[in-house]
Amino acid sequence: MTPVNTFESELAIIGTGLAGMAAAYFSQSLGIRTAQIGVSSSAIYASGYLDLLGVHPVERRQQWTDPFSGIEALVRDAPFHPYARLTRAEIQQALDGFLGFLSGMGLPYERREGVNSFVITPVGTLKPTYAVPESMWAGAVACEKKHPCLIVDFWGLKGFSAIQITQMLSPWPGLRPARIPFPAVGPSVDLYPEQMARSLEIEKNRVRLAEDIRPHLMDAQAVGLPAVLGIYKSAAVRAHLEGLLGVPVFEIPTIPPSLPGFRLKERFETEIARKGVRLFAQKRVLKVETENRKGFVLSVGDQATGEIQDMVRARGVILAGGRFLGMGLRAGRKAIIEPLFGLPVFQPGKRAEWHENDFFNPAGHQINQSGIETDEHFRPLDRSGHPAFENLYAAGSILAHQDWMRQKCGAGLAVATAYAAVRAFMGIKRL
Ligand SMILES: Cc1cc2nc3c(=O)[nH]c(=O)nc-3n(C[C@H](O)[C@H](O)[C@H](O)COP(=O)(O)OP(=O)(O)OC[C@H]3O[C@@H](n4cnc5c(N)ncnc54)[C@H](O)[C@@H]3O)c2cc1C
């Protein structure tokens, strides 16, 4: 048995997804003694795009160029949506702060203030998003201006087809596909993004890649590649390729798991610990006990063995455990539960109502609105409609009354609600 240590904190954050990451950043920047506990999150599946609000109403698939006007329309129609609890100033400050943090740790984003950009997805559709990793920005610009471009894929890389992407993006004059071998591997070898990214951190492989791309370049003013341009030195990898090819190079997200998400997780873990947050990485909160309904004692350990290895004592907790993927919520045969605090979960009345008969129903499924209901300070409610605990807050995709996937608001919602929850814990006046 491992000895159990106790860590004293003011605020404990459960979850290391985008909501947990943002909460940890905002908390430490306010000087709060912070602990964070979480296993690998769905962040490693995410494309890297930071959506704020792209679609509303989902049944009409109406896309928004101005995400803030979209949010206004959304909260008029859906007054219980978590965005309805936030002001525009709060959302903007949250995004500015978090994007500054990402940039400071070597993952800069590009955006046009207050405007969505239309970006290329792994299957070649276009979607509205608010902030774009710098490594993908040249793709958004080329797409908007319809510059002649070359999209490259590789023998052996599944789920990423340059032909499919170029066909989907048609009409786009001068957009061409090319399939080439990946440097230093044979054409019949299966390729995986992480292995490719590591390989491209070696200079001679980049030189070889540029040599293989060059004959296809012709009039192309930019080159799009799957998001495999390095993990730890991605900016240098891309800059070197651009120098060799003489045109901008941009990444297009691959299907999950995705390198941009992996880069984010890797950098975040190093950076947040360096800033003084006590990070219990790859650990789960197995049990929570409350002290006088105000403070909390978290048992932290290994999910697989159930062994408790650490205790975290905290005056407040932010629950950012996600929905089903992160297991912040669990769906049983009859009902959805929140396993740590036993909070009531907003959900359809009957199991039969969880999903529509048509899986592709554009309006989505009722289960995608399920989650934790809160007061205006993001404190989860008990069955009587009052805050369940004085100092328990919830943030991110665990919140009820939102369908981030269809509304294209995943990362924005996670970051903005985390910001508001941390400030509420500190009793800071609303903006
Ligand atoms: C395939 C995919 C693609 C996406 N693409 C985009 C995109 O293009 N743009 C965009 O804006 N967003 C995208 N997102 C969504 C984005 O990642 C969301 O913002 C995010 O999923 C919501 O973050 P979250 O932190 O609330 O939840 P999650 O990311 O689910 O994280 C929850 C975390 O809590 C942890 N946890 C749960 N219970 C415990 C416990 N008891 N103890 C410790 N830890 C616990 C989980 O393990 C996990 O680490 C995508 C997500 C996926 C899955």
Short mmCIF file of C-alpha atoms and ligand atoms in Angstrom, two decimals:
data_model
loop_
_atom_site.label_atom_id
_atom_site.label_comp_id
_atom_site.label_asym_id
_atom_site.label_seq_id
_atom_site.Cartn_x
_atom_site.Cartn_y
_atom_site.Cartn_z
CA MET A 1 0.00 0.00 0.00
CA THR A 2 1.23 3.50 -0.89
CA PRO A 3 1.28 5.90 2.09
CA VAL A 4 -1.54 8.46 1.87
CA ASN A 5 -0.42 12.12 1.85
CA THR A 6 -2.71 15.04 2.51
CA PHE A 7 -2.54 18.23 0.45
CA GLU A 8 -4.19 21.35 1.81
CA SER A 9 -5.67 23.67 -0.83
CA GLU A 10 -8.19 26.46 -1.12
CA LEU A 11 -9.69 25.23 -4.37
CA ALA A 12 -9.69 21.72 -5.84
CA ILE A 13 -10.51 21.22 -9.51
CA ILE A 14 -11.84 17.85 -10.63
CA GLY A 15 -11.00 17.22 -14.29
CA THR A 16 -8.19 18.06 -16.69
CA GLY A 17 -10.29 18.68 -19.80
CA LEU A 18 -10.54 22.17 -21.23
CA ALA A 19 -12.82 23.34 -18.42
CA GLY A 20 -10.45 21.96 -15.78
CA MET A 21 -7.40 23.43 -17.53
CA ALA A 22 -9.01 26.84 -17.79
CA ALA A 23 -10.18 26.72 -14.16
CA ALA A 24 -6.67 25.82 -12.99
CA TYR A 25 -5.17 28.67 -15.01
CA PHE A 26 -7.69 31.28 -13.75
CA SER A 27 -7.37 30.02 -10.19
CA GLN A 28 -3.58 30.19 -10.04
CA SER A 29 -3.59 33.59 -11.73
CA LEU A 30 -5.71 34.89 -8.84
CA GLY A 31 -3.15 33.50 -6.40
CA ILE A 32 -5.44 30.74 -5.08
CA ARG A 33 -3.72 27.66 -3.63
CA THR A 34 -5.01 25.15 -6.16
CA ALA A 35 -5.07 21.38 -6.57
CA GLN A 36 -6.17 19.70 -9.79
CA ILE A 37 -6.97 16.04 -10.32
CA GLY A 38 -7.71 14.30 -13.60
CA VAL A 39 -6.95 11.60 -16.10
CA SER A 40 -6.43 12.13 -19.85
CA SER A 41 -9.38 14.08 -21.12
CA SER A 42 -11.36 14.34 -24.30
CA ALA A 43 -9.02 17.27 -25.04
CA ILE A 44 -6.75 14.71 -26.71
CA TYR A 45 -9.59 13.96 -29.14
CA ALA A 46 -10.39 17.57 -29.90
CA SER A 47 -9.42 19.22 -33.18
CA GLY A 48 -7.63 22.15 -31.57
CA TYR A 49 -10.22 24.62 -32.87
CA LEU A 50 -11.73 26.78 -30.15
CA ASP A 51 -15.46 27.14 -30.86
CA LEU A 52 -17.52 29.85 -29.18
CA LEU A 53 -20.90 29.53 -30.87
CA GLY A 54 -21.19 28.30 -34.41
CA VAL A 55 -24.71 26.97 -34.90
CA HIS A 56 -28.15 27.97 -33.63
CA PRO A 57 -30.85 26.74 -33.93
CA VAL A 58 -29.36 23.31 -34.48
CA GLU A 59 -32.47 21.94 -36.21
CA ARG A 60 -32.04 24.59 -38.92
CA ARG A 61 -28.23 24.27 -38.82
CA GLN A 62 -27.99 28.04 -38.96
CA GLN A 63 -24.35 29.10 -38.87
CA TRP A 64 -23.16 32.37 -37.33
CA THR A 65 -20.35 34.60 -38.51
CA ASP A 66 -20.68 36.79 -35.41
CA PRO A 67 -20.61 34.36 -32.45
CA PHE A 68 -21.77 37.01 -29.97
CA SER A 69 -24.92 37.73 -31.99
CA GLY A 70 -25.39 33.97 -32.14
CA ILE A 71 -25.13 33.75 -28.35
CA GLU A 72 -27.70 36.55 -27.97
CA ALA A 73 -30.14 34.64 -30.19
CA LEU A 74 -29.36 31.40 -28.37
CA VAL A 75 -30.04 32.72 -24.88
CA ARG A 76 -33.28 34.36 -26.07
CA ASP A 77 -34.48 30.96 -27.30
CA ALA A 78 -32.86 28.82 -24.57
CA PRO A 79 -32.82 30.86 -21.35
CA PHE A 80 -31.39 27.95 -19.32
CA HIS A 81 -28.32 27.55 -21.54
CA PRO A 82 -25.12 28.14 -19.47
CA TYR A 83 -24.25 31.09 -21.73
CA ALA A 84 -27.35 32.82 -20.35
CA ARG A 85 -25.52 33.09 -17.02
CA LEU A 86 -22.59 34.99 -18.56
CA THR A 87 -22.16 38.50 -19.89
CA ARG A 88 -20.34 39.23 -23.12
CA ALA A 89 -17.59 40.94 -21.11
CA GLU A 90 -17.08 37.79 -19.02
CA ILE A 91 -16.88 35.57 -22.09
CA GLN A 92 -14.43 37.93 -23.79
CA GLN A 93 -12.19 38.24 -20.72
CA ALA A 94 -12.20 34.48 -20.24
CA LEU A 95 -11.17 33.85 -23.84
CA ASP A 96 -8.56 36.62 -23.89
CA GLY A 97 -7.03 35.28 -20.67
CA PHE A 98 -6.99 31.65 -21.73
CA LEU A 99 -5.69 32.36 -25.25
CA GLY A 100 -2.93 34.46 -23.67
CA PHE A 101 -2.05 31.51 -21.43
CA LEU A 102 -1.93 29.13 -24.44
CA SER A 103 0.23 31.56 -26.37
CA GLY A 104 2.57 31.93 -23.39
CA MET A 105 3.14 28.20 -23.35
CA GLY A 106 3.98 28.07 -27.06
CA LEU A 107 0.56 27.28 -28.53
CA PRO A 108 -0.53 30.57 -30.12
CA TYR A 109 -4.00 31.02 -31.63
CA GLU A 110 -5.23 33.37 -34.34
CA ARG A 111 -8.66 34.97 -34.60
CA ARG A 112 -10.49 37.97 -35.96
CA GLU A 113 -11.90 39.89 -33.02
CA GLY A 114 -15.59 39.06 -32.63
CA VAL A 115 -15.83 37.07 -35.86
CA ASN A 116 -15.95 33.32 -36.59
CA SER A 117 -13.61 31.87 -39.21
CA PHE A 118 -14.59 28.95 -41.41
CA VAL A 119 -12.10 26.12 -41.05
CA ILE A 120 -11.49 22.76 -42.68
CA THR A 121 -12.53 19.62 -40.74
CA PRO A 122 -10.87 16.20 -41.11
CA VAL A 123 -13.55 15.13 -43.59
CA GLY A 124 -13.33 18.29 -45.69
CA THR A 125 -16.42 20.14 -44.52
CA LEU A 126 -16.16 23.74 -43.33
CA LYS A 127 -17.21 24.75 -39.85
CA PRO A 128 -17.38 28.05 -38.00
CA THR A 129 -14.95 28.43 -35.11
CA TYR A 130 -13.69 31.37 -33.11
CA ALA A 131 -9.98 30.81 -32.52
CA VAL A 132 -7.66 28.74 -34.67
CA PRO A 133 -4.27 27.24 -33.77
CA GLU A 134 -1.59 29.28 -35.55
CA SER A 135 -0.51 26.09 -37.33
CA MET A 136 -3.95 25.95 -39.05
CA TRP A 137 -4.52 29.64 -39.72
CA ALA A 138 -3.04 29.75 -43.24
CA GLY A 139 -5.67 27.15 -44.18
CA ALA A 140 -8.52 29.37 -42.97
CA VAL A 141 -7.08 32.33 -44.92
CA ALA A 142 -6.48 30.29 -48.11
CA CYS A 143 -9.99 28.92 -47.87
CA GLU A 144 -11.54 32.36 -47.50
CA LYS A 145 -9.55 33.84 -50.39
CA LYS A 146 -9.68 30.64 -52.49
CA HIS A 147 -5.94 30.70 -53.14
CA PRO A 148 -4.61 27.81 -55.23
CA CYS A 149 -3.57 25.18 -52.69
CA LEU A 150 -2.12 21.69 -52.49
CA ILE A 151 -3.55 19.23 -49.93
CA VAL A 152 -1.20 16.36 -49.16
CA ASP A 153 -1.93 12.98 -47.61
CA PHE A 154 0.25 9.91 -47.06
CA TRP A 155 0.18 6.27 -48.03
CA GLY A 156 -0.69 4.37 -44.84
CA LEU A 157 -2.44 7.19 -42.93
CA LYS A 158 -6.04 6.15 -42.42
CA GLY A 159 -8.94 8.57 -42.03
CA PHE A 160 -7.33 11.49 -43.84
CA SER A 161 -7.92 11.74 -47.58
CA ALA A 162 -6.67 14.69 -49.64
CA ILE A 163 -8.95 13.64 -52.51
CA GLN A 164 -11.99 13.62 -50.23
CA ILE A 165 -11.09 16.99 -48.73
CA THR A 166 -10.56 18.65 -52.12
CA GLN A 167 -13.80 17.18 -53.49
CA MET A 168 -15.75 18.31 -50.44
CA LEU A 169 -14.31 21.84 -50.71
CA SER A 170 -15.21 22.15 -54.37
CA PRO A 171 -15.75 24.62 -56.03
CA TRP A 172 -12.30 25.96 -55.12
CA PRO A 173 -10.31 26.63 -58.29
CA GLY A 174 -6.69 25.52 -58.02
CA LEU A 175 -7.24 23.22 -55.02
CA ARG A 176 -5.43 19.92 -55.74
CA PRO A 177 -4.73 16.68 -53.85
CA ALA A 178 -1.48 14.69 -53.74
CA ARG A 179 -0.69 11.39 -52.05
CA ILE A 180 2.96 10.76 -51.25
CA PRO A 181 5.00 8.30 -49.16
CA PHE A 182 5.92 9.40 -45.64
CA PRO A 183 9.68 9.95 -45.26
CA ALA A 184 11.67 6.90 -44.21
CA VAL A 185 8.76 4.41 -44.26
CA GLY A 186 7.55 2.04 -46.95
CA PRO A 187 4.18 2.54 -48.71
CA SER A 188 2.54 -0.48 -47.02
CA VAL A 189 3.25 0.60 -43.43
CA ASP A 190 0.34 1.84 -41.27
CA LEU A 191 0.99 5.38 -40.05
CA TYR A 192 -0.17 7.02 -36.81
CA PRO A 193 -0.18 10.79 -36.17
CA GLU A 194 1.92 10.68 -33.00
CA GLN A 195 4.63 8.55 -34.60
CA MET A 196 4.63 10.81 -37.72
CA ALA A 197 4.88 13.94 -35.57
CA ARG A 198 7.88 12.57 -33.68
CA SER A 199 9.52 11.58 -36.96
CA LEU A 200 9.11 15.11 -38.38
CA GLU A 201 10.98 16.55 -35.42
CA ILE A 202 14.07 15.09 -37.13
CA GLU A 203 15.48 17.55 -39.67
CA LYS A 204 16.44 15.08 -42.39
CA ASN A 205 12.86 13.75 -42.49
CA ARG A 206 11.53 17.25 -43.12
CA VAL A 207 14.02 17.78 -45.95
CA ARG A 208 12.90 14.49 -47.49
CA LEU A 209 9.23 15.43 -47.07
CA ALA A 210 9.78 18.78 -48.81
CA GLU A 211 11.54 16.98 -51.68
CA ASP A 212 8.54 14.69 -52.11
CA ILE A 213 6.05 17.58 -52.01
CA ARG A 214 7.96 19.89 -54.37
CA PRO A 215 7.08 18.16 -57.68
CA HIS A 216 3.35 18.58 -56.84
CA LEU A 217 3.63 22.22 -55.81
CA MET A 218 3.19 23.97 -59.21
CA ASP A 219 1.08 27.15 -58.69
CA ALA A 220 0.04 26.30 -55.10
CA GLN A 221 0.24 29.30 -52.77
CA ALA A 222 -0.07 27.16 -49.63
CA VAL A 223 0.23 23.50 -48.65
CA GLY A 224 -2.17 21.71 -46.30
CA LEU A 225 -0.99 18.63 -44.39
CA PRO A 226 -2.60 16.47 -41.73
CA ALA A 227 -1.88 17.76 -38.21
CA VAL A 228 1.35 15.82 -37.69
CA LEU A 229 3.93 18.61 -37.75
CA GLY A 230 5.76 17.82 -34.53
CA ILE A 231 4.70 17.61 -30.91
CA TYR A 232 7.17 19.58 -28.85
CA LYS A 233 8.78 21.66 -31.63
CA SER A 234 5.75 22.14 -33.85
CA ALA A 235 6.37 25.83 -34.67
CA ALA A 236 9.97 25.10 -35.69
CA VAL A 237 8.92 22.07 -37.75
CA ARG A 238 6.39 24.12 -39.71
CA ALA A 239 8.74 27.10 -40.14
CA HIS A 240 11.44 24.81 -41.53
CA LEU A 241 9.02 23.21 -44.02
CA GLU A 242 7.77 26.64 -45.11
CA GLY A 243 11.37 27.70 -45.69
CA LEU A 244 12.06 24.59 -47.77
CA LEU A 245 8.88 24.92 -49.86
CA GLY A 246 8.72 28.70 -50.10
CA VAL A 247 4.96 28.85 -49.33
CA PRO A 248 2.86 28.83 -46.14
CA VAL A 249 2.18 25.37 -44.71
CA PHE A 250 -0.92 24.65 -42.64
CA GLU A 251 -2.27 21.72 -40.65
CA ILE A 252 -5.73 20.19 -41.02
CA PRO A 253 -7.01 18.25 -37.99
CA THR A 254 -7.07 14.46 -38.32
CA ILE A 255 -9.80 12.28 -36.89
CA PRO A 256 -9.30 11.59 -33.13
CA PRO A 257 -7.02 11.12 -31.30
CA SER A 258 -5.56 14.40 -32.45
CA LEU A 259 -2.11 15.89 -32.19
CA PRO A 260 -3.26 19.45 -31.36
CA GLY A 261 -5.10 18.05 -28.31
CA PHE A 262 -2.08 15.99 -27.32
CA ARG A 263 0.20 19.03 -27.64
CA LEU A 264 -2.17 20.98 -25.42
CA LYS A 265 -2.25 18.28 -22.74
CA GLU A 266 1.54 17.87 -22.72
CA ARG A 267 2.29 21.60 -22.46
CA PHE A 268 -0.49 22.23 -19.97
CA GLU A 269 0.75 19.61 -17.53
CA THR A 270 4.26 21.07 -17.48
CA GLU A 271 3.17 24.70 -17.42
CA ILE A 272 0.44 24.52 -14.78
CA ALA A 273 2.71 22.63 -12.37
CA ARG A 274 5.43 25.25 -13.01
CA LYS A 275 2.91 27.97 -12.09
CA GLY A 276 2.38 26.29 -8.72
CA VAL A 277 -0.81 24.25 -9.17
CA ARG A 278 -0.52 20.87 -7.46
CA LEU A 279 -1.48 18.58 -10.34
CA PHE A 280 -2.48 14.99 -9.63
CA ALA A 281 -2.13 13.80 -13.24
CA GLN A 282 -3.60 10.48 -14.35
CA LYS A 283 -5.43 10.17 -11.02
CA ARG A 284 -9.14 10.19 -10.25
CA VAL A 285 -11.14 11.52 -7.37
CA LEU A 286 -12.64 8.31 -6.04
CA LYS A 287 -14.68 9.72 -3.18
CA VAL A 288 -15.61 13.11 -1.72
CA GLU A 289 -16.54 13.80 1.88
CA THR A 290 -17.88 17.10 3.03
CA GLU A 291 -16.98 19.00 6.13
CA ASN A 292 -19.93 20.96 7.56
CA ARG A 293 -21.37 21.33 4.00
CA LYS A 294 -18.61 23.89 3.38
CA GLY A 295 -15.21 22.22 3.02
CA PHE A 296 -14.34 19.01 1.16
CA VAL A 297 -11.98 16.08 1.53
CA LEU A 298 -11.18 14.35 -1.76
CA SER A 299 -9.78 10.81 -1.89
CA VAL A 300 -7.48 10.65 -4.89
CA GLY A 301 -6.14 7.49 -6.43
CA ASP A 302 -6.08 4.91 -9.14
CA GLN A 303 -9.35 4.22 -10.95
CA ALA A 304 -8.39 0.71 -11.98
CA THR A 305 -7.32 -0.59 -8.57
CA GLY A 306 -9.43 1.73 -6.42
CA GLU A 307 -6.36 2.36 -4.26
CA ILE A 308 -6.42 5.73 -2.49
CA GLN A 309 -3.00 7.38 -2.73
CA ASP A 310 -3.59 11.01 -1.71
CA MET A 311 -6.10 13.15 0.12
CA VAL A 312 -6.87 16.71 -0.94
CA ARG A 313 -8.57 19.02 1.50
CA ALA A 314 -10.20 22.13 -0.03
CA ARG A 315 -12.51 24.95 0.93
CA GLY A 316 -14.07 24.88 -2.54
CA VAL A 317 -14.36 22.48 -5.47
CA ILE A 318 -14.94 23.04 -9.18
CA LEU A 319 -16.49 19.98 -10.76
CA ALA A 320 -15.28 19.86 -14.38
CA GLY A 321 -15.63 16.13 -14.97
CA GLY A 322 -17.26 16.33 -18.42
CA ARG A 323 -20.23 14.21 -19.45
CA PHE A 324 -20.05 10.55 -20.44
CA LEU A 325 -16.64 10.42 -22.14
CA GLY A 326 -14.86 11.85 -19.11
CA MET A 327 -17.24 9.96 -16.78
CA GLY A 328 -18.32 13.06 -14.91
CA LEU A 329 -21.79 11.64 -15.56
CA ARG A 330 -22.66 7.96 -15.84
CA ALA A 331 -25.54 6.52 -17.77
CA GLY A 332 -27.05 3.41 -16.17
CA ARG A 333 -29.88 1.22 -17.44
CA LYS A 334 -32.54 3.58 -16.14
CA ALA A 335 -31.00 6.90 -15.24
CA ILE A 336 -28.02 9.20 -15.52
CA ILE A 337 -26.16 9.85 -12.30
CA GLU A 338 -23.43 12.18 -11.07
CA PRO A 339 -21.23 9.76 -9.13
CA LEU A 340 -19.14 11.94 -6.81
CA PHE A 341 -21.57 14.27 -5.05
CA GLY A 342 -24.82 12.51 -5.91
CA LEU A 343 -26.10 15.72 -7.51
CA PRO A 344 -29.45 15.63 -9.30
CA VAL A 345 -28.95 15.35 -13.06
CA PHE A 346 -31.31 17.08 -15.48
CA GLN A 347 -32.33 14.34 -17.93
CA PRO A 348 -35.25 13.09 -20.01
CA GLY A 349 -38.14 11.66 -17.98
CA LYS A 350 -37.86 8.18 -19.46
CA ARG A 351 -35.03 6.04 -20.83
CA ALA A 352 -36.94 5.69 -24.10
CA GLU A 353 -36.69 9.47 -24.59
CA TRP A 354 -32.88 9.63 -24.43
CA HIS A 355 -32.47 9.18 -28.18
CA GLU A 356 -34.61 9.98 -31.21
CA ASN A 357 -35.37 7.15 -33.63
CA ASP A 358 -33.35 8.93 -36.30
CA PHE A 359 -29.74 8.93 -35.13
CA PHE A 360 -28.94 11.83 -37.48
CA ASN A 361 -31.88 13.96 -36.35
CA PRO A 362 -30.56 17.52 -36.85
CA ALA A 363 -32.24 18.65 -33.61
CA GLY A 364 -30.02 16.21 -31.67
CA HIS A 365 -31.10 13.90 -28.87
CA GLN A 366 -32.55 14.80 -25.50
CA ILE A 367 -29.66 13.08 -23.72
CA ASN A 368 -27.33 15.71 -25.18
CA GLN A 369 -29.00 18.36 -23.01
CA SER A 370 -28.56 16.42 -19.78
CA GLY A 371 -26.27 17.55 -17.00
CA ILE A 372 -25.99 19.56 -13.83
CA GLU A 373 -28.22 22.57 -13.26
CA THR A 374 -26.74 25.51 -11.37
CA ASP A 375 -27.58 28.88 -9.90
CA GLU A 376 -26.22 32.08 -11.47
CA HIS A 377 -22.86 31.50 -9.72
CA PHE A 378 -22.49 28.04 -11.31
CA ARG A 379 -23.26 26.28 -8.02
CA PRO A 380 -25.01 22.92 -8.61
CA LEU A 381 -28.56 22.79 -7.29
CA ASP A 382 -30.01 20.17 -4.97
CA ARG A 383 -33.48 18.69 -5.42
CA SER A 384 -35.09 21.69 -3.74
CA GLY A 385 -33.48 24.09 -6.22
CA HIS A 386 -30.96 25.55 -3.75
CA PRO A 387 -27.15 25.34 -4.01
CA ALA A 388 -26.21 21.81 -2.91
CA PHE A 389 -23.07 23.15 -1.19
CA GLU A 390 -21.90 26.64 -0.41
CA ASN A 391 -18.60 26.23 -2.27
CA LEU A 392 -19.20 23.63 -4.96
CA TYR A 393 -19.17 24.89 -8.57
CA ALA A 394 -19.53 23.18 -11.95
CA ALA A 395 -18.03 24.12 -15.32
CA GLY A 396 -17.77 22.79 -18.86
CA SER A 397 -19.63 20.07 -20.66
CA ILE A 398 -21.10 18.60 -17.46
CA LEU A 399 -23.54 21.53 -17.40
CA ALA A 400 -27.16 20.95 -18.42
CA HIS A 401 -29.18 22.59 -21.20
CA GLN A 402 -26.43 22.73 -23.84
CA ASP A 403 -25.45 20.56 -26.79
CA TRP A 404 -21.89 21.76 -27.38
CA MET A 405 -21.26 19.35 -30.21
CA ARG A 406 -24.15 20.53 -32.39
CA GLN A 407 -24.05 24.14 -31.25
CA LYS A 408 -20.28 24.25 -31.86
CA CYS A 409 -19.54 25.87 -28.53
CA GLY A 410 -17.40 23.22 -26.74
CA ALA A 411 -14.20 25.01 -25.86
CA GLY A 412 -15.72 28.48 -25.47
CA LEU A 413 -18.33 27.21 -23.04
CA ALA A 414 -15.69 25.27 -21.08
CA VAL A 415 -13.37 28.27 -20.75
CA ALA A 416 -16.04 30.90 -20.02
CA THR A 417 -17.88 28.84 -17.38
CA ALA A 418 -14.56 27.93 -15.71
CA TYR A 419 -13.69 31.62 -15.54
CA ALA A 420 -17.05 32.49 -13.98
CA ALA A 421 -16.87 29.60 -11.49
CA VAL A 422 -13.41 30.60 -10.23
CA ARG A 423 -14.45 34.23 -9.85
CA ALA A 424 -17.64 33.21 -8.06
CA PHE A 425 -15.58 31.14 -5.61
CA MET A 426 -13.49 34.23 -4.88
CA GLY A 427 -16.62 36.34 -4.49
CA ILE A 428 -15.50 38.67 -7.32
CA LYS A 429 -18.24 40.94 -8.62
CA ARG A 430 -19.78 39.99 -12.00
CA LEU A 431 -18.67 41.98 -15.02
C1 LIG B 1 -13.81 14.28 -30.69
C2 LIG B 1 -13.93 15.66 -30.11
C3 LIG B 1 -13.75 16.76 -30.92
C4 LIG B 1 -13.88 18.04 -30.40
N1 LIG B 1 -13.68 19.11 -31.22
C5 LIG B 1 -13.84 20.35 -30.75
C6 LIG B 1 -13.70 21.48 -31.58
O1 LIG B 1 -13.39 21.38 -32.77
N2 LIG B 1 -13.89 22.70 -31.03
C7 LIG B 1 -14.23 22.87 -29.72
O2 LIG B 1 -14.41 24.00 -29.28
N3 LIG B 1 -14.39 21.82 -28.91
C8 LIG B 1 -14.19 20.57 -29.39
N4 LIG B 1 -14.33 19.50 -28.55
C9 LIG B 1 -14.87 19.70 -27.22
C10 LIG B 1 -13.94 20.25 -26.25
O3 LIG B 1 -12.89 19.37 -26.08
C11 LIG B 1 -14.83 20.48 -25.06
O4 LIG B 1 -14.65 21.74 -24.67
C12 LIG B 1 -14.62 19.51 -23.95
O5 LIG B 1 -14.88 18.22 -24.27
C13 LIG B 1 -15.40 19.89 -22.73
O6 LIG B 1 -14.46 19.96 -21.81
P1 LIG B 1 -14.68 19.52 -20.33
O7 LIG B 1 -13.42 19.87 -19.66
O8 LIG B 1 -15.94 20.07 -19.81
O9 LIG B 1 -14.89 17.92 -20.35
P2 LIG B 1 -13.91 16.75 -20.74
O10 LIG B 1 -12.99 17.15 -21.81
O11 LIG B 1 -14.75 15.54 -20.92
O12 LIG B 1 -12.98 16.56 -19.47
C14 LIG B 1 -13.45 16.06 -18.26
C15 LIG B 1 -12.29 15.58 -17.45
O13 LIG B 1 -12.70 15.25 -16.15
C16 LIG B 1 -12.12 14.02 -15.78
N5 LIG B 1 -12.86 13.42 -14.69
C17 LIG B 1 -14.16 13.02 -14.65
N6 LIG B 1 -14.44 12.50 -13.43
C18 LIG B 1 -13.29 12.58 -12.71
C19 LIG B 1 -12.93 12.18 -11.41
N7 LIG B 1 -13.79 11.59 -10.58
N8 LIG B 1 -11.66 12.40 -10.99
C20 LIG B 1 -10.76 13.01 -11.81
N9 LIG B 1 -11.04 13.40 -13.06
C21 LIG B 1 -12.30 13.17 -13.50
C22 LIG B 1 -12.11 13.24 -17.06
O14 LIG B 1 -11.28 12.14 -17.02
C23 LIG B 1 -11.63 14.33 -18.00
O15 LIG B 1 -10.25 14.51 -17.87
C24 LIG B 1 -14.20 18.21 -29.05
C25 LIG B 1 -14.36 17.11 -28.22
C26 LIG B 1 -14.24 15.83 -28.73
C27 LIG B 1 -14.45 14.67 -27.83
#
